[in-house]
Amino acid sequence: IVTGYLEKIVTDNITHLVWPQIYEQNKTWVEADNYCSNLIFAGYSDWKLPNFIELISIWDYFRFNPTIDTSFFPGSYDSGFWYSTEVSSERILCPSLTDGDVNPQPKLNQYYVRCTRSNNNFEYMINSNTTNRFKMFTGVDNKDIILDKLTKIMYTAEYQIRTWQDSTNYCNNLIYGGYNDWRLPRFK
């Protein structure tokens, strides 16, 4: 949390996205987009309505009602939040903080708005196009590895169908591409 301003902001150290601690409520989708585009907060004027991936990046799926860390985002309620990614001309999916559920909602409904911006002009790579986000390379044993350039997390290019417990044991004991610190991926 940056407290150098009267208006407090939260910086995500993984995505480098910056979020106001506060949010607006009772806005339609168009009003939400306009609000973020015109927002001047904590000395910044380049705020935007987050896309879906950006918005759920601050969700904490180990929490319930709300599914967000209220020590960073105090006063967050269990309601839907708008984001910029359109589903149709009339509806958009609206994530809820109650349980992280996502449901289609008419754009004329009123929901909460939490704007975001990139820190230090960091270009957040998750937009409608993810072609530049992932890179495949070959490990020392000629096994392909996929690198998520945004999170710096690596994934094996091979996969197998297993039970959860078998998968956990397999990953914890895996030596692949010259690495031995594999684990099952987490949502966040």
Short mmCIF file of N, CA and C in Angstrom, two decimals:
data_model
loop_
_atom_site.label_atom_id
_atom_site.label_comp_id
_atom_site.label_asym_id
_atom_site.label_seq_id
_atom_site.Cartn_x
_atom_site.Cartn_y
_atom_site.Cartn_z
N ILE A 1 0.86 -1.18 0.00
CA ILE A 1 0.00 0.00 0.00
C ILE A 1 0.89 1.23 0.00
N VAL A 2 0.64 2.12 -0.91
CA VAL A 2 1.37 3.37 -0.98
C VAL A 2 0.58 4.41 -0.21
N THR A 3 1.19 5.04 0.77
CA THR A 3 0.48 6.00 1.59
C THR A 3 1.03 7.41 1.44
N GLY A 4 1.81 7.66 0.41
CA GLY A 4 2.38 8.98 0.20
C GLY A 4 1.34 10.00 -0.23
N TYR A 5 0.19 9.52 -0.60
CA TYR A 5 -0.90 10.38 -1.03
C TYR A 5 -2.03 10.26 -0.02
N LEU A 6 -2.90 11.23 -0.01
CA LEU A 6 -4.11 11.11 0.82
C LEU A 6 -4.97 9.97 0.28
N GLU A 7 -4.86 9.73 -1.02
CA GLU A 7 -5.62 8.67 -1.66
C GLU A 7 -4.73 7.44 -1.72
N LYS A 8 -5.11 6.36 -1.05
CA LYS A 8 -4.28 5.17 -0.95
C LYS A 8 -4.46 4.26 -2.16
N ILE A 9 -3.32 3.72 -2.62
CA ILE A 9 -3.32 2.79 -3.75
C ILE A 9 -2.63 1.49 -3.34
N VAL A 10 -2.94 0.42 -4.05
CA VAL A 10 -2.34 -0.90 -3.81
C VAL A 10 -1.63 -1.30 -5.09
N THR A 11 -0.37 -1.72 -5.00
CA THR A 11 0.39 -2.19 -6.16
C THR A 11 0.55 -3.70 -6.05
N ASP A 12 0.17 -4.42 -7.10
CA ASP A 12 0.34 -5.87 -7.17
C ASP A 12 1.77 -6.13 -7.65
N ASN A 13 2.57 -6.79 -6.83
CA ASN A 13 3.98 -7.03 -7.17
C ASN A 13 4.17 -8.06 -8.27
N ILE A 14 3.15 -8.83 -8.60
CA ILE A 14 3.25 -9.81 -9.69
C ILE A 14 2.87 -9.18 -11.02
N THR A 15 1.70 -8.55 -11.08
CA THR A 15 1.22 -7.99 -12.34
C THR A 15 1.68 -6.56 -12.57
N HIS A 16 2.15 -5.89 -11.52
CA HIS A 16 2.55 -4.48 -11.56
C HIS A 16 1.35 -3.57 -11.82
N LEU A 17 0.16 -4.09 -11.60
CA LEU A 17 -1.03 -3.25 -11.72
C LEU A 17 -1.23 -2.49 -10.42
N VAL A 18 -1.76 -1.29 -10.54
CA VAL A 18 -2.02 -0.43 -9.39
C VAL A 18 -3.53 -0.28 -9.27
N TRP A 19 -4.02 -0.35 -8.04
CA TRP A 19 -5.47 -0.29 -7.77
C TRP A 19 -5.73 0.73 -6.67
N PRO A 20 -6.75 1.57 -6.82
CA PRO A 20 -7.17 2.39 -5.67
C PRO A 20 -7.73 1.48 -4.59
N GLN A 21 -7.53 1.82 -3.34
CA GLN A 21 -8.13 1.03 -2.27
C GLN A 21 -9.66 1.17 -2.30
N ILE A 22 -10.12 2.29 -2.78
CA ILE A 22 -11.56 2.54 -2.81
C ILE A 22 -12.15 2.08 -4.13
N TYR A 23 -13.44 2.07 -4.22
CA TYR A 23 -14.13 1.72 -5.45
C TYR A 23 -15.41 2.54 -5.52
N GLU A 24 -15.99 2.61 -6.68
CA GLU A 24 -17.25 3.31 -6.88
C GLU A 24 -18.36 2.28 -6.97
N GLN A 25 -19.57 2.72 -6.71
CA GLN A 25 -20.70 1.80 -6.80
C GLN A 25 -21.83 2.42 -7.61
N ASN A 26 -22.78 1.57 -7.95
CA ASN A 26 -24.00 1.99 -8.67
C ASN A 26 -23.70 2.67 -10.00
N LYS A 27 -22.92 1.98 -10.82
CA LYS A 27 -22.62 2.49 -12.16
C LYS A 27 -23.02 1.44 -13.19
N THR A 28 -23.54 1.89 -14.32
CA THR A 28 -23.76 0.98 -15.45
C THR A 28 -22.40 0.69 -16.07
N TRP A 29 -22.35 -0.22 -17.02
CA TRP A 29 -21.08 -0.57 -17.64
C TRP A 29 -20.46 0.64 -18.35
N VAL A 30 -21.25 1.39 -19.10
CA VAL A 30 -20.74 2.58 -19.81
C VAL A 30 -20.29 3.63 -18.79
N GLU A 31 -21.07 3.84 -17.74
CA GLU A 31 -20.67 4.81 -16.71
C GLU A 31 -19.37 4.39 -16.03
N ALA A 32 -19.21 3.08 -15.81
CA ALA A 32 -17.99 2.57 -15.18
C ALA A 32 -16.77 2.84 -16.06
N ASP A 33 -16.91 2.56 -17.35
CA ASP A 33 -15.81 2.79 -18.29
C ASP A 33 -15.46 4.28 -18.34
N ASN A 34 -16.46 5.14 -18.41
CA ASN A 34 -16.22 6.59 -18.43
C ASN A 34 -15.59 7.07 -17.13
N TYR A 35 -16.07 6.53 -16.01
CA TYR A 35 -15.53 6.92 -14.71
C TYR A 35 -14.02 6.65 -14.64
N CYS A 36 -13.62 5.43 -15.02
CA CYS A 36 -12.20 5.08 -14.95
C CYS A 36 -11.37 5.90 -15.94
N SER A 37 -11.90 6.11 -17.14
CA SER A 37 -11.16 6.87 -18.16
C SER A 37 -10.92 8.31 -17.73
N ASN A 38 -11.79 8.86 -16.90
CA ASN A 38 -11.69 10.26 -16.48
C ASN A 38 -11.18 10.43 -15.05
N LEU A 39 -10.83 9.33 -14.40
CA LEU A 39 -10.41 9.39 -13.00
C LEU A 39 -9.03 10.02 -12.85
N ILE A 40 -8.91 10.92 -11.90
CA ILE A 40 -7.63 11.44 -11.46
C ILE A 40 -7.54 11.08 -9.98
N PHE A 41 -6.59 10.20 -9.65
CA PHE A 41 -6.52 9.65 -8.30
C PHE A 41 -5.07 9.41 -7.94
N ALA A 42 -4.66 9.80 -6.75
CA ALA A 42 -3.29 9.61 -6.24
C ALA A 42 -2.24 10.17 -7.19
N GLY A 43 -2.59 11.23 -7.89
CA GLY A 43 -1.64 11.89 -8.79
C GLY A 43 -1.56 11.28 -10.18
N TYR A 44 -2.41 10.30 -10.50
CA TYR A 44 -2.40 9.64 -11.80
C TYR A 44 -3.70 9.91 -12.55
N SER A 45 -3.59 9.98 -13.87
CA SER A 45 -4.78 10.20 -14.70
C SER A 45 -4.92 9.13 -15.79
N ASP A 46 -4.14 8.05 -15.70
CA ASP A 46 -4.18 7.01 -16.74
C ASP A 46 -4.91 5.74 -16.26
N TRP A 47 -5.95 5.92 -15.48
CA TRP A 47 -6.75 4.80 -14.98
C TRP A 47 -7.63 4.24 -16.09
N LYS A 48 -7.99 2.98 -15.96
CA LYS A 48 -8.86 2.34 -16.94
C LYS A 48 -9.71 1.30 -16.23
N LEU A 49 -10.79 0.90 -16.89
CA LEU A 49 -11.58 -0.21 -16.41
C LEU A 49 -10.78 -1.48 -16.70
N PRO A 50 -10.53 -2.34 -15.68
CA PRO A 50 -9.69 -3.51 -15.94
C PRO A 50 -10.36 -4.51 -16.85
N ASN A 51 -9.55 -5.31 -17.55
CA ASN A 51 -10.14 -6.42 -18.30
C ASN A 51 -10.39 -7.56 -17.32
N PHE A 52 -10.99 -8.63 -17.79
CA PHE A 52 -11.41 -9.73 -16.91
C PHE A 52 -10.23 -10.33 -16.14
N ILE A 53 -9.14 -10.63 -16.84
CA ILE A 53 -7.98 -11.26 -16.20
C ILE A 53 -7.36 -10.31 -15.17
N GLU A 54 -7.30 -9.04 -15.50
CA GLU A 54 -6.76 -8.07 -14.56
C GLU A 54 -7.62 -8.01 -13.30
N LEU A 55 -8.92 -7.99 -13.48
CA LEU A 55 -9.81 -7.88 -12.32
C LEU A 55 -9.71 -9.10 -11.41
N ILE A 56 -9.76 -10.29 -11.98
CA ILE A 56 -9.71 -11.47 -11.11
C ILE A 56 -8.31 -11.74 -10.57
N SER A 57 -7.30 -11.01 -11.06
CA SER A 57 -5.95 -11.20 -10.52
C SER A 57 -5.86 -10.74 -9.07
N ILE A 58 -6.78 -9.90 -8.61
CA ILE A 58 -6.76 -9.47 -7.21
C ILE A 58 -7.72 -10.29 -6.34
N TRP A 59 -8.43 -11.24 -6.94
CA TRP A 59 -9.30 -12.12 -6.16
C TRP A 59 -8.42 -13.05 -5.34
N ASP A 60 -8.86 -13.40 -4.16
CA ASP A 60 -8.17 -14.35 -3.29
C ASP A 60 -9.12 -15.52 -3.08
N TYR A 61 -8.87 -16.62 -3.78
CA TYR A 61 -9.80 -17.75 -3.76
C TYR A 61 -9.69 -18.60 -2.51
N PHE A 62 -8.85 -18.19 -1.56
CA PHE A 62 -8.84 -18.83 -0.26
C PHE A 62 -9.75 -18.09 0.71
N ARG A 63 -10.36 -17.03 0.23
CA ARG A 63 -11.29 -16.24 1.05
C ARG A 63 -12.70 -16.38 0.49
N PHE A 64 -13.66 -16.11 1.32
CA PHE A 64 -15.05 -16.21 0.91
C PHE A 64 -15.83 -15.07 1.52
N ASN A 65 -16.60 -14.39 0.70
CA ASN A 65 -17.55 -13.36 1.10
C ASN A 65 -16.91 -12.25 1.94
N PRO A 66 -16.00 -11.47 1.42
CA PRO A 66 -15.64 -11.37 0.00
C PRO A 66 -14.38 -12.16 -0.35
N THR A 67 -14.22 -12.44 -1.63
CA THR A 67 -13.05 -13.18 -2.13
C THR A 67 -11.93 -12.21 -2.50
N ILE A 68 -11.60 -11.34 -1.57
CA ILE A 68 -10.54 -10.36 -1.76
C ILE A 68 -9.93 -10.07 -0.40
N ASP A 69 -8.66 -9.73 -0.38
CA ASP A 69 -7.99 -9.45 0.88
C ASP A 69 -8.41 -8.07 1.37
N THR A 70 -9.25 -8.05 2.39
CA THR A 70 -9.79 -6.77 2.88
C THR A 70 -8.76 -5.95 3.66
N SER A 71 -7.59 -6.52 3.96
CA SER A 71 -6.56 -5.68 4.57
C SER A 71 -5.96 -4.73 3.53
N PHE A 72 -6.00 -5.14 2.25
CA PHE A 72 -5.55 -4.26 1.17
C PHE A 72 -6.71 -3.49 0.56
N PHE A 73 -7.88 -4.10 0.53
CA PHE A 73 -9.07 -3.48 -0.06
C PHE A 73 -10.19 -3.45 0.97
N PRO A 74 -10.06 -2.57 1.98
CA PRO A 74 -11.06 -2.53 3.05
C PRO A 74 -12.42 -2.07 2.53
N GLY A 75 -13.46 -2.57 3.16
CA GLY A 75 -14.82 -2.16 2.79
C GLY A 75 -15.33 -2.79 1.52
N SER A 76 -14.64 -3.80 0.99
CA SER A 76 -15.10 -4.47 -0.23
C SER A 76 -16.33 -5.31 0.09
N TYR A 77 -17.34 -5.17 -0.74
CA TYR A 77 -18.58 -5.88 -0.52
C TYR A 77 -18.72 -7.04 -1.48
N ASP A 78 -19.67 -7.88 -1.18
CA ASP A 78 -19.91 -9.09 -1.95
C ASP A 78 -20.86 -8.83 -3.10
N SER A 79 -20.43 -8.02 -4.02
CA SER A 79 -21.26 -7.69 -5.17
C SER A 79 -20.43 -7.80 -6.44
N GLY A 80 -21.10 -7.65 -7.57
CA GLY A 80 -20.43 -7.74 -8.86
C GLY A 80 -19.61 -6.49 -9.18
N PHE A 81 -18.56 -6.70 -9.97
CA PHE A 81 -17.70 -5.61 -10.43
C PHE A 81 -17.65 -5.64 -11.95
N TRP A 82 -17.69 -4.48 -12.55
CA TRP A 82 -17.57 -4.38 -14.00
C TRP A 82 -16.13 -4.54 -14.44
N TYR A 83 -15.94 -5.03 -15.66
CA TYR A 83 -14.62 -5.05 -16.30
C TYR A 83 -14.84 -4.75 -17.78
N SER A 84 -13.76 -4.52 -18.51
CA SER A 84 -13.87 -3.97 -19.86
C SER A 84 -14.15 -4.99 -20.96
N THR A 85 -13.86 -6.26 -20.74
CA THR A 85 -13.98 -7.27 -21.80
C THR A 85 -15.45 -7.56 -22.09
N GLU A 86 -15.90 -7.23 -23.29
CA GLU A 86 -17.31 -7.41 -23.65
C GLU A 86 -17.58 -8.85 -24.07
N VAL A 87 -18.78 -9.34 -23.71
CA VAL A 87 -19.24 -10.65 -24.13
C VAL A 87 -20.19 -10.50 -25.32
N SER A 88 -21.05 -9.51 -25.25
CA SER A 88 -21.97 -9.19 -26.35
C SER A 88 -22.27 -7.71 -26.27
N SER A 89 -23.05 -7.22 -27.23
CA SER A 89 -23.36 -5.79 -27.23
C SER A 89 -24.30 -5.41 -26.08
N GLU A 90 -24.99 -6.40 -25.50
CA GLU A 90 -25.95 -6.10 -24.43
C GLU A 90 -25.55 -6.63 -23.06
N ARG A 91 -24.69 -7.64 -23.03
CA ARG A 91 -24.35 -8.28 -21.76
C ARG A 91 -22.84 -8.38 -21.58
N ILE A 92 -22.47 -8.45 -20.31
CA ILE A 92 -21.07 -8.64 -19.96
C ILE A 92 -21.03 -9.54 -18.74
N LEU A 93 -20.01 -10.37 -18.63
CA LEU A 93 -19.87 -11.21 -17.44
C LEU A 93 -19.45 -10.33 -16.28
N CYS A 94 -20.02 -10.60 -15.13
CA CYS A 94 -19.78 -9.75 -13.97
C CYS A 94 -19.32 -10.61 -12.79
N PRO A 95 -18.03 -10.58 -12.42
CA PRO A 95 -17.55 -11.36 -11.29
C PRO A 95 -18.09 -10.83 -9.97
N SER A 96 -18.44 -11.74 -9.08
CA SER A 96 -18.95 -11.39 -7.76
C SER A 96 -17.90 -11.66 -6.70
N LEU A 97 -17.79 -10.77 -5.73
CA LEU A 97 -16.86 -10.97 -4.63
C LEU A 97 -17.39 -11.94 -3.59
N THR A 98 -18.67 -12.29 -3.66
CA THR A 98 -19.22 -13.21 -2.67
C THR A 98 -18.48 -14.53 -2.71
N ASP A 99 -18.41 -15.12 -3.90
CA ASP A 99 -17.80 -16.44 -4.02
C ASP A 99 -16.91 -16.57 -5.25
N GLY A 100 -16.66 -15.47 -5.94
CA GLY A 100 -15.84 -15.51 -7.15
C GLY A 100 -16.60 -15.96 -8.37
N ASP A 101 -17.91 -16.15 -8.25
CA ASP A 101 -18.73 -16.61 -9.35
C ASP A 101 -18.83 -15.52 -10.42
N VAL A 102 -19.01 -15.93 -11.67
CA VAL A 102 -19.10 -14.99 -12.79
C VAL A 102 -20.39 -15.27 -13.54
N ASN A 103 -21.23 -14.25 -13.70
CA ASN A 103 -22.51 -14.41 -14.37
C ASN A 103 -22.73 -13.30 -15.39
N PRO A 104 -23.43 -13.62 -16.51
CA PRO A 104 -23.72 -12.56 -17.49
C PRO A 104 -24.75 -11.59 -16.93
N GLN A 105 -24.50 -10.31 -17.11
CA GLN A 105 -25.40 -9.27 -16.62
C GLN A 105 -25.64 -8.24 -17.71
N PRO A 106 -26.87 -7.68 -17.76
CA PRO A 106 -27.10 -6.59 -18.71
C PRO A 106 -26.22 -5.38 -18.40
N LYS A 107 -25.72 -4.73 -19.43
CA LYS A 107 -24.83 -3.59 -19.25
C LYS A 107 -25.52 -2.40 -18.58
N LEU A 108 -26.85 -2.41 -18.56
CA LEU A 108 -27.58 -1.31 -17.92
C LEU A 108 -27.75 -1.51 -16.42
N ASN A 109 -27.44 -2.71 -15.91
CA ASN A 109 -27.46 -2.92 -14.46
C ASN A 109 -26.39 -2.08 -13.82
N GLN A 110 -26.53 -1.84 -12.52
CA GLN A 110 -25.55 -1.05 -11.80
C GLN A 110 -24.76 -1.95 -10.86
N TYR A 111 -23.42 -1.86 -10.97
CA TYR A 111 -22.52 -2.64 -10.14
C TYR A 111 -21.36 -1.78 -9.70
N TYR A 112 -20.44 -2.40 -8.97
CA TYR A 112 -19.27 -1.70 -8.47
C TYR A 112 -18.22 -1.52 -9.56
N VAL A 113 -17.33 -0.55 -9.32
CA VAL A 113 -16.25 -0.24 -10.27
C VAL A 113 -14.95 -0.13 -9.49
N ARG A 114 -13.95 -0.86 -9.93
CA ARG A 114 -12.60 -0.72 -9.37
C ARG A 114 -11.66 -0.52 -10.57
N CYS A 115 -11.09 0.66 -10.67
CA CYS A 115 -10.22 1.01 -11.80
C CYS A 115 -8.81 0.47 -11.54
N THR A 116 -8.00 0.45 -12.60
CA THR A 116 -6.61 0.02 -12.46
C THR A 116 -5.73 0.82 -13.42
N ARG A 117 -4.44 0.74 -13.19
CA ARG A 117 -3.46 1.34 -14.08
C ARG A 117 -2.18 0.51 -13.99
N SER A 118 -1.31 0.66 -14.98
CA SER A 118 -0.03 -0.03 -14.96
C SER A 118 1.00 0.83 -14.26
N ASN A 119 1.84 0.20 -13.45
CA ASN A 119 2.87 0.91 -12.71
C ASN A 119 4.11 1.13 -13.58
N ASN A 120 4.63 2.34 -13.59
CA ASN A 120 5.86 2.67 -14.34
C ASN A 120 5.75 2.30 -15.81
N ASN A 121 4.59 2.53 -16.39
CA ASN A 121 4.35 2.22 -17.80
C ASN A 121 4.60 0.76 -18.14
N PHE A 122 4.52 -0.10 -17.15
CA PHE A 122 4.66 -1.54 -17.38
C PHE A 122 3.48 -1.99 -18.22
N GLU A 123 3.74 -2.56 -19.37
CA GLU A 123 2.67 -2.99 -20.27
C GLU A 123 2.17 -4.34 -19.83
N TYR A 124 1.03 -4.37 -19.23
CA TYR A 124 0.45 -5.63 -18.77
C TYR A 124 0.10 -6.47 -19.98
N MET A 125 0.62 -7.67 -20.03
CA MET A 125 0.56 -8.47 -21.25
C MET A 125 -0.76 -9.18 -21.47
N ILE A 126 -1.67 -9.16 -20.53
CA ILE A 126 -2.93 -9.87 -20.73
C ILE A 126 -3.94 -8.88 -21.29
N ASN A 127 -4.17 -8.96 -22.57
CA ASN A 127 -5.21 -8.20 -23.22
C ASN A 127 -6.07 -9.22 -23.94
N SER A 128 -6.67 -8.85 -25.03
CA SER A 128 -7.41 -9.83 -25.80
C SER A 128 -6.45 -10.75 -26.54
N ASN A 129 -5.19 -10.39 -26.62
CA ASN A 129 -4.18 -11.15 -27.35
C ASN A 129 -3.11 -11.63 -26.38
N THR A 130 -2.92 -12.96 -26.27
CA THR A 130 -1.93 -13.49 -25.34
C THR A 130 -0.72 -14.09 -26.06
N THR A 131 -0.56 -13.79 -27.35
CA THR A 131 0.52 -14.42 -28.11
C THR A 131 1.91 -14.07 -27.58
N ASN A 132 2.10 -12.92 -26.99
CA ASN A 132 3.41 -12.52 -26.49
C ASN A 132 3.64 -12.89 -25.04
N ARG A 133 2.64 -13.45 -24.39
CA ARG A 133 2.76 -13.74 -22.97
C ARG A 133 3.57 -15.01 -22.69
N PHE A 134 3.48 -16.00 -23.55
CA PHE A 134 4.10 -17.30 -23.29
C PHE A 134 5.26 -17.55 -24.25
N LYS A 135 6.27 -18.23 -23.73
CA LYS A 135 7.44 -18.57 -24.55
C LYS A 135 7.78 -20.04 -24.27
N MET A 136 8.03 -20.80 -25.32
CA MET A 136 8.43 -22.19 -25.15
C MET A 136 9.92 -22.30 -25.38
N PHE A 137 10.58 -23.05 -24.51
CA PHE A 137 12.00 -23.33 -24.69
C PHE A 137 12.28 -24.78 -24.32
N THR A 138 13.44 -25.25 -24.68
CA THR A 138 13.81 -26.64 -24.43
C THR A 138 14.77 -26.72 -23.26
N GLY A 139 14.44 -27.61 -22.30
CA GLY A 139 15.29 -27.81 -21.13
C GLY A 139 16.50 -28.67 -21.47
N VAL A 140 17.34 -28.92 -20.47
CA VAL A 140 18.59 -29.64 -20.70
C VAL A 140 18.38 -31.09 -21.14
N ASP A 141 17.22 -31.66 -20.86
CA ASP A 141 16.95 -33.04 -21.26
C ASP A 141 16.05 -33.11 -22.50
N ASN A 142 16.08 -32.03 -23.29
CA ASN A 142 15.27 -31.92 -24.52
C ASN A 142 13.77 -31.99 -24.27
N LYS A 143 13.33 -31.59 -23.08
CA LYS A 143 11.90 -31.51 -22.75
C LYS A 143 11.46 -30.06 -22.93
N ASP A 144 10.30 -29.86 -23.55
CA ASP A 144 9.79 -28.51 -23.76
C ASP A 144 9.18 -27.95 -22.48
N ILE A 145 9.50 -26.69 -22.23
CA ILE A 145 9.00 -25.96 -21.06
C ILE A 145 8.33 -24.69 -21.55
N ILE A 146 7.20 -24.36 -20.95
CA ILE A 146 6.46 -23.14 -21.30
C ILE A 146 6.68 -22.13 -20.18
N LEU A 147 7.14 -20.95 -20.53
CA LEU A 147 7.36 -19.88 -19.58
C LEU A 147 6.26 -18.84 -19.73
N ASP A 148 5.58 -18.52 -18.63
CA ASP A 148 4.63 -17.41 -18.59
C ASP A 148 5.46 -16.17 -18.28
N LYS A 149 5.68 -15.31 -19.26
CA LYS A 149 6.56 -14.15 -19.10
C LYS A 149 5.99 -13.13 -18.13
N LEU A 150 4.69 -13.17 -17.90
CA LEU A 150 4.08 -12.23 -16.96
C LEU A 150 4.37 -12.64 -15.52
N THR A 151 4.08 -13.88 -15.17
CA THR A 151 4.22 -14.34 -13.79
C THR A 151 5.58 -14.97 -13.52
N LYS A 152 6.35 -15.26 -14.58
CA LYS A 152 7.65 -15.94 -14.48
C LYS A 152 7.49 -17.38 -13.98
N ILE A 153 6.33 -17.96 -14.17
CA ILE A 153 6.07 -19.35 -13.79
C ILE A 153 6.29 -20.23 -15.01
N MET A 154 6.93 -21.40 -14.79
CA MET A 154 7.17 -22.34 -15.88
C MET A 154 6.20 -23.52 -15.75
N TYR A 155 5.83 -24.06 -16.90
CA TYR A 155 4.94 -25.22 -16.97
C TYR A 155 5.58 -26.27 -17.86
N THR A 156 5.37 -27.54 -17.54
CA THR A 156 5.83 -28.60 -18.44
C THR A 156 4.92 -28.59 -19.67
N ALA A 157 5.47 -28.88 -20.81
CA ALA A 157 4.67 -28.92 -22.03
C ALA A 157 3.93 -30.24 -22.15
N GLU A 158 4.34 -31.23 -21.39
CA GLU A 158 3.68 -32.54 -21.40
C GLU A 158 2.67 -32.58 -20.25
N TYR A 159 1.63 -33.34 -20.44
CA TYR A 159 0.66 -33.51 -19.36
C TYR A 159 0.13 -34.93 -19.36
N GLN A 160 -0.40 -35.32 -18.24
CA GLN A 160 -0.99 -36.65 -18.07
C GLN A 160 -2.25 -36.51 -17.22
N ILE A 161 -3.19 -37.41 -17.43
CA ILE A 161 -4.41 -37.42 -16.62
C ILE A 161 -4.16 -38.27 -15.39
N ARG A 162 -4.34 -37.67 -14.21
CA ARG A 162 -4.10 -38.35 -12.94
C ARG A 162 -5.10 -37.84 -11.91
N THR A 163 -5.20 -38.53 -10.80
CA THR A 163 -5.99 -38.01 -9.67
C THR A 163 -5.22 -36.84 -9.06
N TRP A 164 -5.88 -36.08 -8.22
CA TRP A 164 -5.23 -34.93 -7.59
C TRP A 164 -4.05 -35.39 -6.74
N GLN A 165 -4.24 -36.43 -5.93
CA GLN A 165 -3.16 -36.90 -5.07
C GLN A 165 -2.00 -37.45 -5.90
N ASP A 166 -2.30 -38.23 -6.93
CA ASP A 166 -1.24 -38.75 -7.81
C ASP A 166 -0.50 -37.61 -8.50
N SER A 167 -1.25 -36.58 -8.92
CA SER A 167 -0.64 -35.42 -9.58
C SER A 167 0.28 -34.67 -8.63
N THR A 168 -0.17 -34.50 -7.40
CA THR A 168 0.65 -33.81 -6.40
C THR A 168 1.96 -34.57 -6.17
N ASN A 169 1.87 -35.87 -5.98
CA ASN A 169 3.07 -36.68 -5.76
C ASN A 169 3.98 -36.65 -6.99
N TYR A 170 3.38 -36.77 -8.17
CA TYR A 170 4.15 -36.76 -9.42
C TYR A 170 4.93 -35.45 -9.55
N CYS A 171 4.24 -34.32 -9.40
CA CYS A 171 4.90 -33.02 -9.57
C CYS A 171 5.97 -32.78 -8.50
N ASN A 172 5.69 -33.17 -7.27
CA ASN A 172 6.65 -32.95 -6.19
C ASN A 172 7.93 -33.75 -6.38
N ASN A 173 7.88 -34.83 -7.15
CA ASN A 173 9.05 -35.69 -7.37
C ASN A 173 9.60 -35.59 -8.79
N LEU A 174 9.04 -34.69 -9.59
CA LEU A 174 9.39 -34.61 -11.00
C LEU A 174 10.74 -33.93 -11.22
N ILE A 175 11.54 -34.52 -12.10
CA ILE A 175 12.74 -33.87 -12.64
C ILE A 175 12.47 -33.73 -14.12
N TYR A 176 12.39 -32.49 -14.61
CA TYR A 176 11.95 -32.23 -15.98
C TYR A 176 12.66 -31.00 -16.48
N GLY A 177 13.28 -31.10 -17.63
CA GLY A 177 13.94 -29.95 -18.23
C GLY A 177 15.14 -29.46 -17.45
N GLY A 178 15.64 -30.28 -16.53
CA GLY A 178 16.76 -29.86 -15.70
C GLY A 178 16.34 -29.20 -14.40
N TYR A 179 15.04 -29.17 -14.11
CA TYR A 179 14.51 -28.56 -12.90
C TYR A 179 13.89 -29.63 -12.01
N ASN A 180 13.98 -29.45 -10.70
CA ASN A 180 13.39 -30.41 -9.78
C ASN A 180 12.46 -29.77 -8.74
N ASP A 181 12.01 -28.55 -9.02
CA ASP A 181 11.15 -27.85 -8.06
C ASP A 181 9.73 -27.64 -8.60
N TRP A 182 9.22 -28.64 -9.29
CA TRP A 182 7.88 -28.57 -9.87
C TRP A 182 6.82 -28.75 -8.79
N ARG A 183 5.64 -28.24 -9.04
CA ARG A 183 4.48 -28.41 -8.17
C ARG A 183 3.24 -28.26 -9.00
N LEU A 184 2.10 -28.66 -8.45
CA LEU A 184 0.84 -28.42 -9.14
C LEU A 184 0.58 -26.92 -9.20
N PRO A 185 0.06 -26.42 -10.31
CA PRO A 185 -0.23 -24.99 -10.38
C PRO A 185 -1.38 -24.62 -9.45
N ARG A 186 -1.35 -23.40 -8.98
CA ARG A 186 -2.45 -22.83 -8.19
C ARG A 186 -3.15 -21.82 -9.07
N PHE A 187 -4.39 -21.51 -8.72
CA PHE A 187 -5.10 -20.52 -9.51
C PHE A 187 -4.39 -19.20 -9.46
N LYS A 188 -3.84 -18.86 -8.33
CA LYS A 188 -3.14 -17.58 -8.20
C LYS A 188 -1.88 -17.80 -7.40
#
